[in-house]
Coordinates of C-alpha atoms in Angstrom, one line a residue:
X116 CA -3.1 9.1 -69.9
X117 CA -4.5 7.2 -66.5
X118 CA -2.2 8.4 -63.6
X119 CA -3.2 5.4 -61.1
X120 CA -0.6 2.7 -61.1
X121 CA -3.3 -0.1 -61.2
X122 CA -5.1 1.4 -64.4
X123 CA -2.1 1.3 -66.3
X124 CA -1.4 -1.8 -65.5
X125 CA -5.0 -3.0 -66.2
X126 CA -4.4 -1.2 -69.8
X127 CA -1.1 -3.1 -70.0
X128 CA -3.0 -6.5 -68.8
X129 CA -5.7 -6.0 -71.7
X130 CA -3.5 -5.0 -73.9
X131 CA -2.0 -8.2 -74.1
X132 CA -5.3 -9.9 -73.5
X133 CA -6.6 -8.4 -76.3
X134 CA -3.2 -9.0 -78.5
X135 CA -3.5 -11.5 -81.7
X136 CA -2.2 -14.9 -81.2
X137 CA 1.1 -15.8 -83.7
X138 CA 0.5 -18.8 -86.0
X139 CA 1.0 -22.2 -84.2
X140 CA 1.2 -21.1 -80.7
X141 CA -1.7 -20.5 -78.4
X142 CA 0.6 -18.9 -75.8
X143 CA 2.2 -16.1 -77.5
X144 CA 1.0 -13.1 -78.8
X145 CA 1.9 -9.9 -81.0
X146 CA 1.9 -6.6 -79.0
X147 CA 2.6 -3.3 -80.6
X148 CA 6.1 -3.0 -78.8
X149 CA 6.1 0.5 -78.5
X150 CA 2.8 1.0 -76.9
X151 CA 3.6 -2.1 -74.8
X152 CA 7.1 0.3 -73.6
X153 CA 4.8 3.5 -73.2
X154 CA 2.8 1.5 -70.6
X155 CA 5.6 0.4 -68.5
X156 CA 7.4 3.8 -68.4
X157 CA 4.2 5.2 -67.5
X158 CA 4.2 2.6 -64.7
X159 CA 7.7 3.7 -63.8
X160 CA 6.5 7.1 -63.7
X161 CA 4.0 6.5 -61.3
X162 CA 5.5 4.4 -58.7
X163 CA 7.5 6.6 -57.4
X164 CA 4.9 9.0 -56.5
X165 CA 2.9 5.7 -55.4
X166 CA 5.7 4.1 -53.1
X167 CA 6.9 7.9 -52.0
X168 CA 3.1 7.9 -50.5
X169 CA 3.3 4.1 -49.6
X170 CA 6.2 5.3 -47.3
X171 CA 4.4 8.0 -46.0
X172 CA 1.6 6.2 -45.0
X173 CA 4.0 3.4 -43.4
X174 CA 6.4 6.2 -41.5
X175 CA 3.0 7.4 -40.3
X176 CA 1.8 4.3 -39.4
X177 CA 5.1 3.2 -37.6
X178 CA 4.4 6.9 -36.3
X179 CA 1.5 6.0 -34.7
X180 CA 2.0 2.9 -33.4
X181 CA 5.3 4.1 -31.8
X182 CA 3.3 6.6 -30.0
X183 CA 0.5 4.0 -28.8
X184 CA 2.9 1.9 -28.3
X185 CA 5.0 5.0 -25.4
X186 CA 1.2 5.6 -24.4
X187 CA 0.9 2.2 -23.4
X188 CA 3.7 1.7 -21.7
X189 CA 3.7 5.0 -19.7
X190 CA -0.3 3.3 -18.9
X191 CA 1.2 0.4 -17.9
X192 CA 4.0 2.2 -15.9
X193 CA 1.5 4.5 -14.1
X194 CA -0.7 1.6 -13.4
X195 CA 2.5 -0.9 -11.9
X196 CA 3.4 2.3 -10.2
X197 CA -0.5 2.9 -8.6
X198 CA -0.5 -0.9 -7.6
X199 CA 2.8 -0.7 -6.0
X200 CA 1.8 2.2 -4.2
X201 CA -1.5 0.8 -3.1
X202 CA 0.2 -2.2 -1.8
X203 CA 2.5 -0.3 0.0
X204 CA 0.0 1.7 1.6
X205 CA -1.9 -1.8 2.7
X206 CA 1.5 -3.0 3.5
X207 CA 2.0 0.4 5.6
X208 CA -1.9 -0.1 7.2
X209 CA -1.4 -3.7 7.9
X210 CA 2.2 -2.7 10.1
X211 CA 0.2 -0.5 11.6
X212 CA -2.9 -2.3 12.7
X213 CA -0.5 -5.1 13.9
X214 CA 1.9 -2.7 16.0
X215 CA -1.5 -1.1 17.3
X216 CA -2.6 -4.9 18.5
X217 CA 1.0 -5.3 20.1
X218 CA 0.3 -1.9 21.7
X219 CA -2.8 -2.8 23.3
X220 CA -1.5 -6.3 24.2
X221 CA 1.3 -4.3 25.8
X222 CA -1.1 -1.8 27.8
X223 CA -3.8 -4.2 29.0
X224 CA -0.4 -6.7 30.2
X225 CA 0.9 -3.0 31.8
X226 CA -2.8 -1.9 33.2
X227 CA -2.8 -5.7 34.9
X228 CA 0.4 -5.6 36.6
X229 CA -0.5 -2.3 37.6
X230 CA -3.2 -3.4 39.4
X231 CA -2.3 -6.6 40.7
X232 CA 1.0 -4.1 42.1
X233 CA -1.9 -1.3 43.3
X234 CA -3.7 -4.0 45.7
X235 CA -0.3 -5.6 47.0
X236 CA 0.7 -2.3 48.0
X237 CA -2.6 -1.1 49.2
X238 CA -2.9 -4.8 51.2
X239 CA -0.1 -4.4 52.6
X240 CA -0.3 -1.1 53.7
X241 CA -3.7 -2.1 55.2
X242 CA -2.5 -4.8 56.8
X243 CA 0.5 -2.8 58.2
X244 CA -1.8 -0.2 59.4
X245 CA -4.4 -2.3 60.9
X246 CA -1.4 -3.8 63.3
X247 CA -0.3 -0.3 64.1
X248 CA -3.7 0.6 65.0
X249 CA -4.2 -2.8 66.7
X250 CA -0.5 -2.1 68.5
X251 CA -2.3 1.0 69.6
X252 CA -5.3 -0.1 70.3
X253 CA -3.4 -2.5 72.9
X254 CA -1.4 0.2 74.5
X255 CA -4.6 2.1 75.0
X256 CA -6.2 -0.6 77.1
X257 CA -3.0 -1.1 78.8
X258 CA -2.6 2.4 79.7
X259 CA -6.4 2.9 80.4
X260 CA -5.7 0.0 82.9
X261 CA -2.8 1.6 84.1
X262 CA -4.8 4.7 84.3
X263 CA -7.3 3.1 86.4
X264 CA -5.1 1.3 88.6
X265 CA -3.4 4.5 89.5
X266 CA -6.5 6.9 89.7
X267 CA -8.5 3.8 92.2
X268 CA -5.0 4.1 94.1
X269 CA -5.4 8.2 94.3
X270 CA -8.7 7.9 95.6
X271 CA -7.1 5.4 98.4
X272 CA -4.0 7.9 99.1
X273 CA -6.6 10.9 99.1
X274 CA -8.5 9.9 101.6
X275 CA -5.0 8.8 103.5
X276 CA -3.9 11.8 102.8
X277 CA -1.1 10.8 100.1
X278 CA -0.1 12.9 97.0
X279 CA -0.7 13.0 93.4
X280 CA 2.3 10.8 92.1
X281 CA 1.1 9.3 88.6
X282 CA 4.1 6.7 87.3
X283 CA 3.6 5.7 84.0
X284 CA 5.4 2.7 82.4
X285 CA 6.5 2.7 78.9

């Protein structure tokens, strides 16, 4: 007894194949009827062990592609989730290089008024002291002259006998 669905049904195939033809009809046959039944229960018999493997197979197979099927999305997921990270870090970089530029702009603008403020400050506190000494410098000659004037008038009152009165005027 053949326990492969497709053998019996191969059997049952050349059975009938194989089957006399009845008198005045080329398309039917005479099959020993009982053997004929034997064949199909056999049949019967086998397909549930057949389809009870078919469905394993299939439940493994849905199995299996259910599981490639998570594993690719979590891939997918990991990988959207790597891209958005990496954009946000260029995003983050880019901020960055940009508020660094604006920083610099900002220091170099700051270093320049700085300077620019530096020399007024230091011109005009050149030029302020460069009339103070100049102011100075004037009343020294005018009180050298004074200084003169009075000590050539000593040696005049000396001599005449007059005394050491030095009037200074402001």
């Amino acid at each position: 007894m053949a326990s492969d669905v497709n053998e019996l049904l191969d059997m049952l195939f050349d059975m009938i194949e194989e089957a006399k033809s009845v008198p005045l009809s080329a398309d039917k046959c005479m099959v020993d009827r009982s053997e004929a039944l034997d064949r199909i229960d056999e049949i019967r018999s086998a397909f549930p062990m057949e389809l009870a493997e078919a469905r394993k197979l299939l439940a493994a197979r849905n199995d299996y592609l259910a599981s490639a099927k998570r594993e690719g999305d979590l891939i997918i997921q990991q990988a959207e989730e790597k891209a958005k990270q990496m954009l946000a870090e260029d995003e983050i970089l880019a901020r960055a290089k940009q508020r660094s530029a604006e920083l610099v702009k900002q220091a170099e603008t700051m270093t320049r008024e700085l300077k620019q403020a530096a020399n007024a400050y230091c011109e005009d506190a050149l030029r302020r002291t460069e009339e103070a000494v100049s102011e100075a410098y004037d009343e020294i000659k005018k009180s050298h002259a004074r200084f003169r004037a009075v000590a050539s008038g000593m040696a005049e009152g000396q001599s005449a006998g007059k005394a050491y009165d030095i009037e200074l005027d402001d």
